[in-house]
XYZ file of C-alpha atoms in Angstrom:
694
model
C 59.035 22.186 25.865
C 57.508 18.649 25.121
C 59.201 16.420 22.751
C 56.674 16.110 19.712
C 58.249 13.050 18.532
C 56.549 11.188 21.395
C 53.052 12.381 20.076
C 50.639 10.487 17.907
C 47.290 12.206 17.035
C 45.228 9.231 15.647
C 41.499 8.718 14.782
C 39.736 5.407 14.550
C 37.107 5.189 11.615
C 35.058 2.511 10.021
C 31.722 1.446 8.761
C 28.925 1.132 11.253
C 29.485 -2.032 13.472
C 32.830 -2.756 12.436
C 34.193 -2.454 15.939
C 35.574 0.978 16.267
C 34.316 1.869 19.762
C 35.230 -1.749 21.035
C 38.854 -1.205 19.520
C 39.026 2.042 21.170
C 37.921 0.516 24.591
C 40.497 -2.185 24.376
C 43.221 0.456 23.600
C 42.259 2.396 26.704
C 42.300 -0.837 28.953
C 45.707 -1.819 27.525
C 47.138 1.643 28.012
C 45.894 1.581 31.705
C 43.425 4.581 31.007
C 40.383 2.436 32.277
C 40.363 -0.789 34.390
C 37.128 -2.137 33.608
C 36.040 -2.697 29.732
C 32.702 -1.397 28.950
C 30.827 -2.905 25.857
C 28.873 -1.140 23.405
C 26.130 -3.608 23.419
C 25.641 -3.152 27.146
C 25.589 0.540 26.442
C 28.544 0.976 28.837
C 31.504 2.076 26.384
C 33.453 4.956 27.687
C 33.303 6.917 24.535
C 29.591 6.394 23.994
C 28.464 8.649 26.641
C 25.347 10.009 25.019
C 22.006 8.474 26.023
C 21.101 8.074 22.207
C 24.413 6.300 21.629
C 23.946 3.906 24.460
C 20.368 2.848 23.446
C 21.151 2.590 19.834
C 24.624 0.969 20.089
C 26.084 3.435 17.708
C 28.522 6.365 18.049
C 26.934 9.807 17.068
C 29.562 12.259 18.232
C 33.323 12.040 17.915
C 34.810 11.532 21.363
C 38.303 12.315 22.144
C 40.616 10.760 24.719
C 44.389 10.418 25.327
C 46.545 7.742 26.885
C 50.174 6.683 26.960
C 51.852 3.455 25.217
C 55.506 2.730 25.180
C 56.394 6.379 26.417
C 54.391 7.863 23.639
C 51.292 9.997 24.074
C 48.309 8.897 21.981
C 45.436 11.496 21.217
C 42.597 9.218 19.988
C 39.282 10.204 18.538
C 36.686 7.750 18.159
C 34.415 8.591 15.334
C 30.867 7.558 14.153
C 30.303 4.966 11.306
C 26.721 5.767 10.279
C 26.398 7.560 6.898
C 24.376 10.489 8.409
C 27.178 11.429 10.730
C 29.988 11.345 8.180
C 30.534 14.952 8.884
C 31.914 13.960 12.407
C 34.571 11.806 10.540
C 35.290 14.413 8.105
C 36.092 17.084 10.742
C 38.239 14.617 12.865
C 40.232 13.507 9.855
C 40.976 17.187 9.218
C 42.812 17.572 12.323
C 44.490 14.204 12.776
C 47.963 13.032 11.749
C 47.091 9.317 11.264
C 44.343 6.990 11.509
C 43.355 3.349 12.089
C 40.782 2.128 9.484
C 38.785 -0.870 11.126
C 37.238 -3.432 8.776
C 34.952 -6.197 9.615
C 36.338 -9.672 9.101
C 33.085 -10.933 7.611
C 31.490 -7.701 6.375
C 34.805 -6.701 4.734
C 34.984 -3.306 2.986
C 31.450 -1.729 3.510
C 29.851 1.332 2.112
C 30.762 3.703 4.898
C 34.337 2.388 4.808
C 34.547 3.732 1.244
C 33.271 7.175 2.173
C 35.685 7.456 5.032
C 38.537 6.257 3.015
C 37.699 8.719 0.363
C 37.697 11.558 3.105
C 40.955 10.345 4.526
C 42.513 10.384 1.009
C 41.273 13.901 0.453
C 42.839 14.936 3.724
C 45.967 12.973 2.976
C 46.021 11.156 6.465
C 48.512 8.145 6.808
C 46.562 5.054 7.955
C 46.936 1.556 9.362
C 44.261 -1.073 8.565
C 42.991 -3.323 11.314
C 40.710 -6.262 10.179
C 38.758 -7.079 13.269
C 36.124 -9.574 14.322
C 38.123 -12.556 13.129
C 36.237 -14.600 15.579
C 32.991 -14.118 13.795
C 31.108 -16.522 11.592
C 32.040 -16.016 7.976
C 35.281 -14.132 8.679
C 37.959 -14.194 6.147
C 41.069 -12.027 6.437
C 42.395 -12.745 2.973
C 39.138 -11.941 1.229
C 39.008 -8.449 3.096
C 42.717 -7.863 2.062
C 41.641 -8.524 -1.732
C 38.528 -6.286 -1.144
C 40.692 -3.385 0.098
C 42.765 -3.572 -3.181
C 39.949 -3.893 -5.314
C 37.201 -1.552 -3.848
C 39.314 1.086 -2.173
C 42.100 1.006 -4.785
C 44.642 0.818 -1.979
C 47.753 -1.284 -1.243
C 47.483 -3.195 1.962
C 50.899 -4.260 3.524
C 50.090 -7.428 5.275
C 51.942 -7.257 8.713
C 50.053 -10.070 10.662
C 48.315 -13.341 9.656
C 45.616 -15.060 11.589
C 45.989 -18.357 13.249
C 42.780 -20.274 12.982
C 39.506 -18.667 11.994
C 35.929 -18.030 13.423
C 35.709 -19.922 16.767
C 39.199 -21.339 16.358
C 40.910 -18.028 15.994
C 43.508 -18.048 18.745
C 46.098 -15.659 17.695
C 48.321 -13.853 15.076
C 51.604 -14.411 13.144
C 53.815 -11.194 13.000
C 55.354 -11.525 9.453
C 58.101 -9.039 10.177
C 59.409 -10.533 13.343
C 58.524 -14.133 12.261
C 56.917 -15.109 15.455
C 53.452 -16.118 16.689
C 51.270 -14.511 19.261
C 48.806 -16.884 20.925
C 46.348 -15.741 23.647
C 44.760 -18.091 26.206
C 41.066 -18.543 27.012
C 41.033 -16.013 29.848
C 40.007 -13.110 27.503
C 42.660 -10.876 29.049
C 44.814 -8.948 26.624
C 48.030 -9.469 28.484
C 47.757 -13.058 28.534
C 49.643 -14.322 25.499
C 52.701 -16.225 24.606
C 55.186 -15.871 21.843
C 55.650 -19.025 20.077
C 57.017 -20.623 16.820
C 54.976 -20.091 13.699
C 52.514 -23.066 13.317
C 53.691 -25.450 10.734
C 50.644 -24.876 8.295
C 51.469 -21.188 8.164
C 55.130 -21.481 7.606
C 55.105 -21.304 3.884
C 52.316 -18.541 3.697
C 54.257 -16.416 6.201
C 57.390 -16.628 4.193
C 55.290 -15.571 1.044
C 53.807 -12.634 2.528
C 57.100 -11.570 4.146
C 58.900 -11.588 0.806
C 56.000 -9.495 -0.669
C 56.433 -7.218 2.508
C 60.083 -6.878 1.895
C 59.717 -6.046 -1.732
C 57.100 -3.413 -1.143
C 58.952 -1.633 1.581
C 62.459 -1.496 0.059
C 61.030 0.415 -2.912
C 61.346 3.387 -0.406
C 65.166 3.168 -0.287
C 67.276 2.641 -3.447
C 70.572 1.346 -1.516
C 68.566 -1.304 0.228
C 66.825 -2.194 -2.925
C 70.338 -2.648 -4.611
C 71.539 -4.797 -1.735
C 68.298 -6.869 -1.743
C 68.735 -7.794 -5.381
C 72.298 -8.732 -4.778
C 71.019 -11.310 -2.225
C 71.337 -9.319 1.111
C 68.475 -9.516 3.432
C 67.689 -6.158 5.017
C 67.593 -5.787 8.775
C 64.045 -5.550 10.697
C 65.230 -1.839 11.690
C 65.763 -0.960 8.002
C 62.573 -2.521 7.052
C 60.620 -0.677 9.758
C 62.203 2.595 8.633
C 61.053 1.935 5.021
C 57.566 1.033 6.127
C 57.235 4.184 8.123
C 58.320 6.334 5.241
C 56.013 4.571 2.726
C 53.046 4.831 5.341
C 53.476 8.496 5.799
C 53.723 8.892 1.856
C 50.413 7.222 1.656
C 52.155 4.449 -0.722
C 50.818 1.557 1.294
C 48.920 0.798 4.414
C 50.280 -1.586 7.193
C 47.512 -4.165 7.566
C 46.848 -6.173 10.817
C 44.176 -8.545 11.990
C 42.686 -9.564 15.352
C 39.468 -9.476 17.239
C 38.975 -6.463 19.603
C 36.143 -8.181 21.434
C 38.168 -11.107 22.279
C 41.214 -8.764 23.121
C 43.425 -10.425 20.272
C 45.950 -8.458 18.324
C 45.477 -4.961 19.757
C 49.113 -4.690 21.058
C 50.472 -5.104 17.656
C 48.255 -2.261 16.448
C 49.363 -0.098 19.153
C 52.989 -0.858 18.409
C 52.337 -0.063 14.639
C 50.773 3.348 15.541
C 54.106 4.217 17.219
C 56.432 2.629 14.736
C 54.649 3.691 11.478
C 52.136 6.614 11.962
C 53.637 10.132 11.858
C 54.091 12.473 14.592
C 52.876 15.992 14.302
C 56.292 17.365 12.984
C 56.243 14.695 10.102
C 52.875 15.823 8.613
C 52.927 18.462 5.879
C 52.408 21.667 7.672
C 49.009 23.371 7.153
C 49.164 26.261 4.443
C 48.226 29.725 5.856
C 45.610 31.666 3.894
C 44.238 35.248 3.991
C 40.458 36.125 4.547
C 39.621 35.423 1.034
C 40.972 31.915 1.252
C 44.183 32.479 -1.031
C 47.164 30.919 0.179
C 49.911 33.343 1.396
C 52.747 31.114 1.048
C 53.281 30.851 4.839
C 52.925 27.388 6.780
C 51.819 26.756 10.297
C 54.967 25.036 11.372
C 54.700 22.635 14.317
C 56.894 24.613 16.515
C 55.781 26.022 20.158
C 57.883 29.177 19.333
C 56.098 30.021 16.155
C 52.834 32.491 16.371
C 49.675 30.690 17.496
C 47.538 28.886 14.733
C 44.807 26.676 15.990
C 41.630 25.193 14.497
C 38.424 24.718 16.258
C 36.936 21.636 14.788
C 34.056 20.545 17.127
C 31.807 22.355 19.473
C 30.104 20.274 22.270
C 27.633 21.608 24.734
C 27.715 20.040 28.128
C 26.696 20.552 31.787
C 29.722 23.111 32.166
C 28.981 25.213 28.950
C 30.358 25.006 25.519
C 33.395 23.047 25.002
C 35.422 23.968 21.878
C 37.696 21.179 20.752
C 40.765 22.636 19.180
C 43.932 21.467 17.416
C 46.879 23.519 17.930
C 49.063 23.617 14.883
C 51.802 26.038 15.905
C 52.657 28.094 18.949
C 51.586 27.837 22.540
C 48.069 28.468 24.230
C 47.978 29.359 27.833
C 45.067 30.065 30.347
C 43.968 33.814 30.327
C 45.545 34.418 26.859
C 43.589 36.567 24.462
C 43.579 35.269 20.867
C 42.052 36.520 17.565
C 39.255 34.546 15.687
C 40.160 35.291 12.101
C 36.569 34.366 11.076
C 34.719 36.974 13.061
C 37.681 39.456 13.533
C 36.804 39.556 17.282
C 39.272 38.573 20.259
C 38.538 35.685 22.549
C 39.826 35.247 25.951
C 40.858 31.570 26.769
C 38.917 30.609 30.096
C 40.004 27.080 30.911
C 42.078 24.541 29.102
C 41.061 20.979 29.507
C 42.265 17.613 28.250
C 39.276 15.332 27.523
C 38.684 11.766 28.380
C 35.252 11.060 26.689
C 33.206 13.282 28.961
C 35.693 13.529 32.017
C 38.373 16.345 31.781
C 41.711 17.222 33.307
C 42.607 20.988 33.809
C 45.633 22.317 32.026
C 47.529 25.520 32.451
C 48.798 25.662 28.724
C 48.989 23.641 25.574
C 51.402 23.532 22.658
C 51.646 22.832 18.882
C 50.708 19.156 18.273
C 48.138 19.112 21.306
C 44.375 18.493 20.724
C 42.578 20.135 23.852
C 39.095 21.459 24.649
C 38.636 25.167 25.520
C 35.964 26.643 27.818
C 34.790 30.119 27.738
C 34.720 30.715 23.854
C 31.807 32.968 22.986
C 31.665 33.301 19.209
C 34.007 30.490 17.857
C 32.308 27.982 15.703
C 33.596 24.734 13.924
C 35.998 25.680 11.347
C 37.110 28.934 12.837
C 40.959 29.621 13.206
C 42.229 31.132 16.403
C 45.469 33.178 15.730
C 48.060 35.308 17.466
C 46.540 38.794 17.388
C 49.733 40.486 16.400
C 50.791 38.147 13.595
C 47.480 37.029 12.019
C 47.034 34.281 9.637
C 44.168 31.985 8.793
C 44.107 28.164 8.235
C 42.173 26.660 5.393
C 38.475 26.626 6.727
C 36.579 23.375 6.721
C 33.992 22.953 4.015
C 30.729 21.105 5.046
C 28.238 19.619 2.555
C 24.836 21.077 2.039
C 21.772 19.345 3.776
C 19.967 17.001 1.873
C 16.809 16.489 3.659
C 14.530 19.021 5.629
C 11.396 18.689 7.770
C 9.036 21.306 9.493
C 8.861 21.121 13.337
C 6.531 22.944 15.738
C 6.479 22.735 19.599
C 3.392 20.853 20.912
C 2.575 23.366 23.527
C 3.028 26.984 22.466
C 5.067 27.675 25.859
C 7.895 25.652 24.340
C 8.589 27.860 21.395
C 11.188 29.885 23.201
C 12.809 26.919 24.711
C 12.874 25.235 21.383
C 14.640 28.214 19.806
C 17.387 28.230 22.472
C 17.830 24.512 22.128
C 18.078 24.751 18.391
C 20.740 27.405 18.458
C 22.961 25.409 20.770
C 22.521 22.243 18.518
C 23.410 24.389 15.425
C 26.627 25.354 17.066
C 27.531 21.825 17.872
C 26.760 20.442 14.373
C 27.675 22.450 11.349
C 25.919 20.059 9.055
C 22.565 20.967 10.921
C 20.727 23.789 9.769
C 17.538 25.635 11.047
C 15.507 28.283 9.124
C 12.165 29.921 9.277
C 10.172 29.725 6.248
C 9.147 33.216 5.210
C 5.951 32.082 3.508
C 4.498 29.586 6.007
C 6.210 30.826 9.129
C 7.232 27.133 9.919
C 10.487 26.265 11.746
C 12.475 23.973 9.001
C 15.148 21.615 10.184
C 17.759 20.550 7.546
C 20.364 17.788 7.966
C 22.136 14.912 6.190
C 19.795 12.169 6.291
C 16.473 10.701 7.918
C 18.472 9.347 11.067
C 20.344 12.582 11.491
C 16.981 14.614 11.879
C 15.615 11.696 13.829
C 18.392 11.945 16.387
C 18.038 15.802 16.586
C 14.129 15.497 17.329
C 15.242 12.886 19.901
C 17.936 15.236 21.509
C 15.163 18.073 21.735
C 12.919 15.735 23.486
C 15.241 14.121 25.996
C 18.048 16.487 26.647
C 15.982 19.758 26.384
C 12.520 18.192 27.364
C 10.615 19.648 24.360
C 8.031 17.702 22.578
C 7.677 18.689 18.677
C 5.414 17.698 15.992
C 7.427 16.807 12.984
C 5.718 17.656 9.545
C 6.185 17.178 5.994
C 8.436 19.872 4.443
C 7.097 22.202 1.740
C 8.825 22.908 -1.492
C 9.146 26.714 -2.258
C 7.704 27.192 -5.753
C 7.675 30.431 -7.544
C 5.420 31.932 -10.249
C 6.141 33.882 -13.465
C 4.342 35.277 -16.633
C 4.711 34.112 -20.324
C 2.953 36.753 -22.351
C 3.154 40.568 -22.883
C -0.099 42.253 -21.899
C -0.716 46.067 -22.415
C -3.533 47.400 -20.135
C -5.203 50.401 -18.502
C -6.586 50.854 -15.047
C -8.451 53.807 -13.608
C -8.923 54.171 -9.858
C -11.839 56.659 -9.023
C -13.363 57.194 -5.583
C -15.493 60.109 -4.545
C -16.087 60.768 -0.961
C -17.188 63.973 0.796
C -14.268 66.419 0.345
C -11.174 65.408 -1.824
C -11.616 62.217 -3.726
C -9.088 59.698 -5.255
C -8.048 59.624 -8.809
C -5.469 57.789 -10.826
C -5.177 56.421 -14.195
C -2.271 54.331 -15.379
C -1.551 52.817 -18.888
C 1.162 49.983 -18.537
C 2.753 46.966 -20.074
C 3.398 43.834 -18.049
C 5.850 41.335 -19.699
C 8.173 38.526 -18.942
C 11.651 39.642 -17.919
C 15.150 38.083 -18.468
C 15.505 34.716 -16.324
C 17.108 35.577 -12.949
C 16.160 39.522 -13.385
C 13.622 39.372 -10.698
C 11.400 42.578 -10.762
C 12.087 45.520 -13.177
C 10.357 48.791 -13.365
C 10.611 51.567 -16.235
C 8.644 54.485 -16.997
C 8.441 56.335 -20.278
C 5.644 58.689 -19.470
C 6.203 62.070 -21.156
C 4.146 65.315 -21.147
C 3.278 64.990 -17.445
C 0.303 62.786 -17.806
C 1.482 61.090 -14.511
C 3.533 63.442 -12.644
C 7.093 62.210 -11.654
C 6.768 62.348 -7.903
C 3.969 59.559 -8.240
C 6.109 57.144 -10.193
C 7.828 55.668 -7.174
C 4.295 54.959 -5.766
C 3.539 52.791 -8.804
C 6.772 51.015 -8.655
C 6.506 50.234 -5.120
C 2.880 48.845 -5.389
C 3.749 46.558 -8.156
C 6.757 45.279 -6.421
C 4.783 44.669 -3.241
C 2.030 42.740 -5.056
C 4.652 40.378 -6.514
C 5.127 38.927 -3.255
C 2.038 36.901 -4.049
C 1.274 35.235 -7.411
C -2.247 34.700 -8.661
C -1.890 31.106 -9.299
C -1.149 29.670 -5.774
C 0.248 32.674 -3.934
C 3.824 32.002 -4.479
C 6.234 35.129 -5.149
C 6.342 36.263 -8.741
C 9.642 36.309 -10.483
C 11.147 37.710 -13.535
C 8.690 40.403 -14.422
C 9.100 43.825 -16.176
C 6.515 46.520 -15.581
C 6.601 49.573 -17.953
C 4.410 52.785 -17.220
C 3.579 54.088 -20.562
C 1.001 56.848 -19.877
C -1.794 57.609 -17.635
C -4.007 60.679 -16.351
C -4.247 62.683 -13.147
C -6.430 65.215 -11.377
C -4.743 68.259 -9.997
C -6.850 67.881 -6.668
C -7.865 64.227 -6.308
C -4.520 62.549 -7.414
C -2.264 61.442 -4.569
C 0.539 58.814 -4.139
C -1.919 56.635 -2.320
C -4.396 56.720 -5.330
C -1.652 55.603 -7.855
C -0.567 52.879 -5.186
C -4.109 51.564 -4.937
C -4.346 51.794 -8.852
C -1.119 49.806 -9.362
C -2.183 47.150 -6.931
C -5.564 46.627 -8.617
C -3.963 46.779 -12.026
C -1.572 43.918 -11.010
C -4.658 41.703 -9.842
C -6.361 42.557 -13.232
C -3.567 41.961 -15.667
C -1.388 39.026 -14.407
C -4.071 36.524 -14.794
C -4.207 37.602 -18.391
C -0.385 37.099 -19.028
C -0.549 33.215 -19.012
C 1.045 32.815 -15.472
C 3.153 29.707 -14.989
C 4.479 27.823 -11.815
C 8.237 27.551 -11.419
C 9.814 24.734 -9.443
C 13.180 24.781 -7.800
C 15.763 22.727 -9.540
C 18.760 21.152 -7.631
C 22.286 20.294 -8.742
C 22.531 16.658 -7.689
C 25.764 14.776 -7.356
C 25.308 11.154 -6.839
C 28.144 8.627 -6.007
C 27.325 4.917 -6.890
C 29.213 1.760 -7.388
C 29.718 0.803 -10.940
C 27.291 -2.138 -10.861
C 24.310 0.106 -10.012
C 24.947 2.881 -12.340
C 22.055 1.883 -14.772
C 19.566 1.742 -11.811
C 20.478 4.982 -10.368
C 20.405 6.818 -13.790
C 16.906 5.068 -14.544
C 15.690 6.274 -11.172
C 16.852 9.957 -11.746
C 15.099 9.955 -15.114
C 11.843 8.841 -13.495
C 12.350 11.757 -11.215
C 12.281 14.108 -14.026
C 16.196 14.449 -13.809
C 18.388 15.674 -16.598
C 21.842 13.798 -16.553
C 24.551 16.144 -16.947
C 27.743 14.086 -16.820
C 29.210 10.710 -15.454
C 32.769 10.419 -13.881
C 34.306 7.077 -13.318
C 36.561 6.879 -10.097
C 38.427 4.049 -8.444
C 35.656 3.059 -6.228
C 32.500 3.886 -8.449
C 30.836 6.619 -10.600
C 29.830 9.969 -9.768
C 26.670 11.044 -11.672
C 25.798 14.690 -12.015
C 22.219 15.791 -12.749
C 19.639 18.535 -12.446
C 16.667 17.457 -10.716
C 13.312 19.015 -9.365
C 13.314 19.503 -5.601
C 9.860 18.282 -5.354
C 10.853 14.676 -6.658
C 13.813 14.412 -4.338
C 12.048 13.775 -0.991
C 12.857 10.326 0.418
C 15.717 9.972 -2.270
C 18.352 9.127 0.226
C 16.460 6.001 1.424
C 15.681 4.871 -2.172
C 19.404 5.378 -3.159
C 20.637 3.412 -0.297
C 18.138 0.516 -1.225
C 19.308 0.559 -4.755
C 23.105 0.429 -3.888
C 23.042 -1.749 -0.855
C 23.863 1.340 1.307
C 26.925 2.240 -0.817
C 25.453 5.239 -2.599
C 25.829 8.810 -1.457
C 24.492 12.023 -2.785
C 24.451 15.913 -2.139
C 22.431 18.544 -3.760
C 22.424 22.214 -3.740
C 19.950 24.717 -5.418
C 20.727 25.599 -8.907
C 17.824 27.650 -10.534
C 13.934 27.871 -10.946
C 12.499 26.226 -14.116
C 8.871 25.956 -15.523
C 6.853 23.223 -13.841
C 5.009 20.640 -16.174
C 1.213 21.288 -16.237
C 0.155 18.029 -14.366
C 2.589 18.815 -11.413
C 1.417 22.478 -11.461
C -2.181 21.372 -11.198
C -1.571 19.159 -8.130
C 0.501 21.858 -6.526
C -2.262 24.522 -6.905
C -4.874 22.220 -5.816
C -2.903 21.305 -2.604
C -2.378 24.984 -1.775
C -5.928 25.899 -2.241
C -7.091 22.948 0.057
C -4.515 23.893 2.572
C -5.774 27.713 2.634
C -9.324 26.438 2.900
C -8.681 24.433 5.809
C -6.441 26.762 7.592
């Protein structure tokens, strides 16, 4: 039985280029996990092991690794910073107990930092703040601290101060211990000396120390009382209060340094152990039933408790699918049979491995608090719960945002079609924010994702990893048609050939139905003018015909057909005759009923900083959007609107341009609405042109 107080499950998250991967690399070097430091810009970082990551110098997948510091085990996940891969951050935060938010000393609080911070707030993850890159031109630690207060609405608790700035940055002052750490020029993280605080920083350190004490002792009434009476609290007492406040998310201990120059990382590592929670100090995950209602049970972090584990990431590699899993309670051993509560099927645990980026160490068992990768899982996907098959319970499932952009793809050579479908199904398993569907109307394969870069990387993976060249096309909007007028009409189908002929006469009404009703059929024929056994043939034929409208060939919605009267011949009438009559009647009457094009309208939810609200609303209005509401938050405004899908292509790029990259949006289908005449004309002309060239 492992002592869980020595565990820290932490994630490192930040805006793109703030230095997350470099910080992770330094932590691994300091903890003795690696002996040579790899650099991101050389494409040699340990946790960036995908080709695409090494080339672009960005992190795409979360990578997991573990190491030891001061007799504590750290499970670390390095997450991406780019907005299109936010989902990776979200799913990592879901299973972590604490995090380190890295901010660039010159860039400060950047857009993606805000998004990640919002996710971390939602997941209630305790965090430390590390202001990195203080050796950079334009770096300013104090400015970044103010930004954290203003933009994120957070309370930074300053623990270290920089000595010098930009090229003169040589070390840090530990505010709590009141000593200075100064590094030499060798670039080795171990080569530092502990000195007296430089004279020019003595007053500033005293000021920040006072603020630190006053903030920290709010966590303990007795200490507060003693302090007000003039008694200075001990460093131990202060650490205990800081830990309590950090876990309660009242404030965030803030450190500074330069990961690239190996300065200040030790202090962050010590703080991870001193202030971030171990698995037992985090509020236990609530257990839910299959419908998602809380049962009142908790997944207690205890190896003797029934098994509760959450699969938070699937990664395909040369050995097969790896299922990254956080064990919340119970133990998991090789060869165990566990129940997947989502599918209701049992899975057998083939192998359990501990990951170090893409290397692995085999384990016989793992227990509550561990983050491990499982091999041999057949039907387990991201967000599924693995449970004890005798005492079943589910953990809260992960919710993923809907994709915001889609493109059509096709293999360049036909032989690659099967290869492509196998590759796409693997990619869907790995990434729950990536969707693939086949368009029923055009037969095209449509890829959907979180942004242009997201889909660009997917196309790149298809080419490189799977060796499939694809053509990427322009996505088509799925329009629909309806009618706006009521028409009464008659159709007679008569055909005489040798022997029995065909005869069917129908009198009918075609009229607009209720919105959302689809296709309705009613027969009010009396007196047997159309025998009852032929009514289904008429109903079926009208329904079949509605798959193709008369304007541009899009399906027809919200139409009611009433069979009023007709005629039949005792010999020549048959179900086929009535079917043919109904199909011809459809083509005859629908054009008379003032058909109209309908366009899909999306529910759009836009997040924008306060300064750009006017621009964002103006742009949505230009896109024929209807603004529904505006909600002000601590870091910006949420604008909700209804907007036609046809106007939303390329929106993510425009939004990022308008908001300097800080804006975000999500959208989902809401309803179909009539299309303005000028748009309808363009669409109809485009469809006719496409059919003519096909």
